[in-house]
mmCIF file of C-alpha atoms in Angstrom:
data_model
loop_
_atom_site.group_PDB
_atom_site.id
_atom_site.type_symbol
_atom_site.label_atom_id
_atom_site.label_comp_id
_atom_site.label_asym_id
_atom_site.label_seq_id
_atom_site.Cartn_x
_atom_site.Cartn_y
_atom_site.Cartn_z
ATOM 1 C CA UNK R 393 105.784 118.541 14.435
ATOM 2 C CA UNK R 394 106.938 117.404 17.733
ATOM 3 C CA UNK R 395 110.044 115.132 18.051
ATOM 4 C CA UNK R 396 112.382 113.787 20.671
ATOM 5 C CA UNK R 397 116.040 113.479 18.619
ATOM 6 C CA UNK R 398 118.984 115.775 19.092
ATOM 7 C CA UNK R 399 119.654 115.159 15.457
ATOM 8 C CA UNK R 400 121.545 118.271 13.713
ATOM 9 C CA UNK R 401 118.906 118.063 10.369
ATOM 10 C CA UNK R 402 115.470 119.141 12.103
ATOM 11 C CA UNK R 403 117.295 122.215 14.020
ATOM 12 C CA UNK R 404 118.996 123.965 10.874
ATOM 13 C CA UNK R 405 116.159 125.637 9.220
ATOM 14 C CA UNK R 406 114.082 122.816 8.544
ATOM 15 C CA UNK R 407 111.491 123.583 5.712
ATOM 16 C CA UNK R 408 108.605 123.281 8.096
ATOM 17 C CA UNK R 409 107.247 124.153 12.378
ATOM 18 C CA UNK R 410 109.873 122.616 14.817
ATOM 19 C CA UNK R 411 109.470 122.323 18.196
ATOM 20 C CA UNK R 412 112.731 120.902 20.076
ATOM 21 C CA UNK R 413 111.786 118.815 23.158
ATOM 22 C CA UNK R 414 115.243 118.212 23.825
ATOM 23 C CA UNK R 415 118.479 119.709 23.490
ATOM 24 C CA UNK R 416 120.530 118.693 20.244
ATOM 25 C CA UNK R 417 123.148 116.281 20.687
ATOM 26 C CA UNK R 418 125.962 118.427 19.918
ATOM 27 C CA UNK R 419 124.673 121.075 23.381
ATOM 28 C CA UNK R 420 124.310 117.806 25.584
ATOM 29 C CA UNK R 421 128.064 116.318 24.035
ATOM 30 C CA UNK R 422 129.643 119.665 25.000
ATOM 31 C CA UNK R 423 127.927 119.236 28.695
ATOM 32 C CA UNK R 424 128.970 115.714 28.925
ATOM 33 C CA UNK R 425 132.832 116.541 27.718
ATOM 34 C CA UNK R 426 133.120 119.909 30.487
ATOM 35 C CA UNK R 427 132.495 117.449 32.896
ATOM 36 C CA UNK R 428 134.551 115.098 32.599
ATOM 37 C CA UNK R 429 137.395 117.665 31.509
ATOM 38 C CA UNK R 430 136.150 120.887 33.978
ATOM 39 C CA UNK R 431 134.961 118.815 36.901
ATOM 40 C CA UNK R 432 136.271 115.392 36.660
ATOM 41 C CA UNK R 433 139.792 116.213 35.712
ATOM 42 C CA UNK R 434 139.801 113.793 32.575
ATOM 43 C CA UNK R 435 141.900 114.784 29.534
ATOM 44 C CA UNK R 436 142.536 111.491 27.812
ATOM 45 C CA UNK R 437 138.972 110.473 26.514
ATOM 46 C CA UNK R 438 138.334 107.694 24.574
ATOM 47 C CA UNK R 439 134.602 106.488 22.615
ATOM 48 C CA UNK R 440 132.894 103.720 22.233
ATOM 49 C CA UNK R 441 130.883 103.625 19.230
ATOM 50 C CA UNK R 442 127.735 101.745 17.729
ATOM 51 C CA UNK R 443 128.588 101.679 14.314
ATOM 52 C CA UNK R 444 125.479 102.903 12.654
ATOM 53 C CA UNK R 445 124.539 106.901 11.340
ATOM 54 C CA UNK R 446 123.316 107.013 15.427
ATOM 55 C CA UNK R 447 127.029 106.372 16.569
ATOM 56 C CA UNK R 448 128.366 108.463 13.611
ATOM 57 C CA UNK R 449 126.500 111.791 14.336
ATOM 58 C CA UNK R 450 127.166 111.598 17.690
ATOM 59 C CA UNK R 451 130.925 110.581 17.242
ATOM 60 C CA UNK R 452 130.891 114.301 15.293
ATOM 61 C CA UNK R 453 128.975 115.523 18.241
ATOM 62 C CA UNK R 454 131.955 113.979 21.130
ATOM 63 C CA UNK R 455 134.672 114.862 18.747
ATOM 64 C CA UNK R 456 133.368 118.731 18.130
ATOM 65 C CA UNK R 457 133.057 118.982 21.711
ATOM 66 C CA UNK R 458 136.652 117.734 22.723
ATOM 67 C CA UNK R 459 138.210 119.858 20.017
ATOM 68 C CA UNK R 460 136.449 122.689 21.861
ATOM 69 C CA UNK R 461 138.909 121.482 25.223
ATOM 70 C CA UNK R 462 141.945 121.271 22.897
ATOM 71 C CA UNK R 463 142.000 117.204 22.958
ATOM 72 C CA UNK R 464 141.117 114.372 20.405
ATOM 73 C CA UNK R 465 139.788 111.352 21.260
ATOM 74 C CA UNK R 466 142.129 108.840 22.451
ATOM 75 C CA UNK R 467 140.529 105.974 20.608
ATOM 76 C CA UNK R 468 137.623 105.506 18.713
ATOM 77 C CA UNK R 469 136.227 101.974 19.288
ATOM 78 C CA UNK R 470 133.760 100.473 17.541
ATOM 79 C CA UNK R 471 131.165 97.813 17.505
ATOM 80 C CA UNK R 472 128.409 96.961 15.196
ATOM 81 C CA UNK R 473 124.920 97.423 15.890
ATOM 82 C CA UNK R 474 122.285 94.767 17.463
ATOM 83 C CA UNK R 475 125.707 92.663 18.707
ATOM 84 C CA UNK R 476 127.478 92.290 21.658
ATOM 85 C CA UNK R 477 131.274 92.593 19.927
ATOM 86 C CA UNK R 478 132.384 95.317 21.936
ATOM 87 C CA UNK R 479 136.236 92.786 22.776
ATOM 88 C CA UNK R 480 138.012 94.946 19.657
ATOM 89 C CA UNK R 481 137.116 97.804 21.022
ATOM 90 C CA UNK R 482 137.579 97.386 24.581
ATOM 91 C CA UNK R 483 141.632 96.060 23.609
ATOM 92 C CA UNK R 484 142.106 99.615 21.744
ATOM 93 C CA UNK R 485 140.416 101.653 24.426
ATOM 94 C CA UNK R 486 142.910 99.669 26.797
ATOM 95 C CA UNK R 487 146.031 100.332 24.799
ATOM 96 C CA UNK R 488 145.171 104.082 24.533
ATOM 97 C CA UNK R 489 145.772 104.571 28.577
ATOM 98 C CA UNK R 490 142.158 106.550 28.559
ATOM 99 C CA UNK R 491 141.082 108.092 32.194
ATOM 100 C CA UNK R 492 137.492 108.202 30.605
ATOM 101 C CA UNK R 493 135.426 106.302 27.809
ATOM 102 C CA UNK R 494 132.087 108.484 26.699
ATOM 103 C CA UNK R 495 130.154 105.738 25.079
ATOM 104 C CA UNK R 496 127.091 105.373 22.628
ATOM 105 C CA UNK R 497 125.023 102.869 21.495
ATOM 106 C CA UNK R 498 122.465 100.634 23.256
ATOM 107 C CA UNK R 499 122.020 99.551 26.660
ATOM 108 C CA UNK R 500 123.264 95.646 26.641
ATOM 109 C CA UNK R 501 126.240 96.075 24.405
ATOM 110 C CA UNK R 502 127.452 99.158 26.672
ATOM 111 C CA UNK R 503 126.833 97.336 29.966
ATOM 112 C CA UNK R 504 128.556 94.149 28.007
ATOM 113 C CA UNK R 505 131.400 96.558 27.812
ATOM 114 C CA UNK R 506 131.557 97.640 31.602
ATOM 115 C CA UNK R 507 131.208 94.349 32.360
ATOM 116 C CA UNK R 508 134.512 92.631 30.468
ATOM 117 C CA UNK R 509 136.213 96.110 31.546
ATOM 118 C CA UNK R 510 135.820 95.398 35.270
ATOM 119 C CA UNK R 511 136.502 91.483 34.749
ATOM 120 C CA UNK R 512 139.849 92.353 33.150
ATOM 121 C CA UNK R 513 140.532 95.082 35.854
ATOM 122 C CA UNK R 514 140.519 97.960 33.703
ATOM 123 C CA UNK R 515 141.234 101.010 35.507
ATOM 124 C CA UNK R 516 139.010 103.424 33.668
ATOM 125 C CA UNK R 517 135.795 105.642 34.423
ATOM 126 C CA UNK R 518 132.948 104.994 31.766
ATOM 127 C CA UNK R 519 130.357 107.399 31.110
ATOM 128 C CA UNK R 520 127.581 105.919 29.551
ATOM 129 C CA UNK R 521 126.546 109.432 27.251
ATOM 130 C CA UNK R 522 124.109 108.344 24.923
ATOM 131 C CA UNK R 523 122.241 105.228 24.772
ATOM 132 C CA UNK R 524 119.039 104.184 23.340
ATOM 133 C CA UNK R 525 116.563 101.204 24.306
#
């Protein structure tokens, strides 16, 4: 069986033939998080979250990998799946004074994001980690 998830299940001894494609999403989390901490300089990270099991295992995935720098995120903003009601979550990410914002979910709701972030002039970098079509 072939597949193209970094999903923890199908790499922990899974009952039958694996082949990973890709790496899992905890490897590409911890890649994502040394560069924004090793190369960027960013310490205060916050996430944006699709609230669905996709957001969730990858929330473990971003949180594992910034325990692993000594930090928590900042915030954890949510929004729920298939909408654009990312305005919560934006106002918490604000109030956190985050230098960064790793963010997963799909592309419209994550661009929606960016896009109220720049019209309100928020001075933040946003790394678009994991998003799906």
């Amino acid at each position: 069986m072939m597949h193209y998830t970094g999903t923890a299940f199908l790499r922990k001894k899974p009952s039958f033939n694996v082949f990973n494609l890709g790496a899992s999403y905890l490897d590409e989390a911890i890649e994502q998080i040394n560069y924004l901490v090793d190369e960027l300089g960013h310490y205060q990270i916050a996430l944006l979250i699709q609230a669905d099991e996709f957001g969730i295992t990858l929330q473990k995935s971003l949180t594992t990998a910034l325990k692993m720098k000594g930090s928590t995120p900042q915030a954890i903003g949510r929004f729920r799946r298939n909408t654009y009601e990312v305005e919560k979550a934006l106002k918490l990410i604000n109030k956190a004074n985050a230098t960064a914002v790793a963010m997963v979910g799909t592309f419209k709701p994550l661009a929606h994001f960016i896009h109220l972030s720049q019209k309100k002039q928020t001075v933040c970098l946003y790394l678009c980690l994991f998003c799906v079509k």
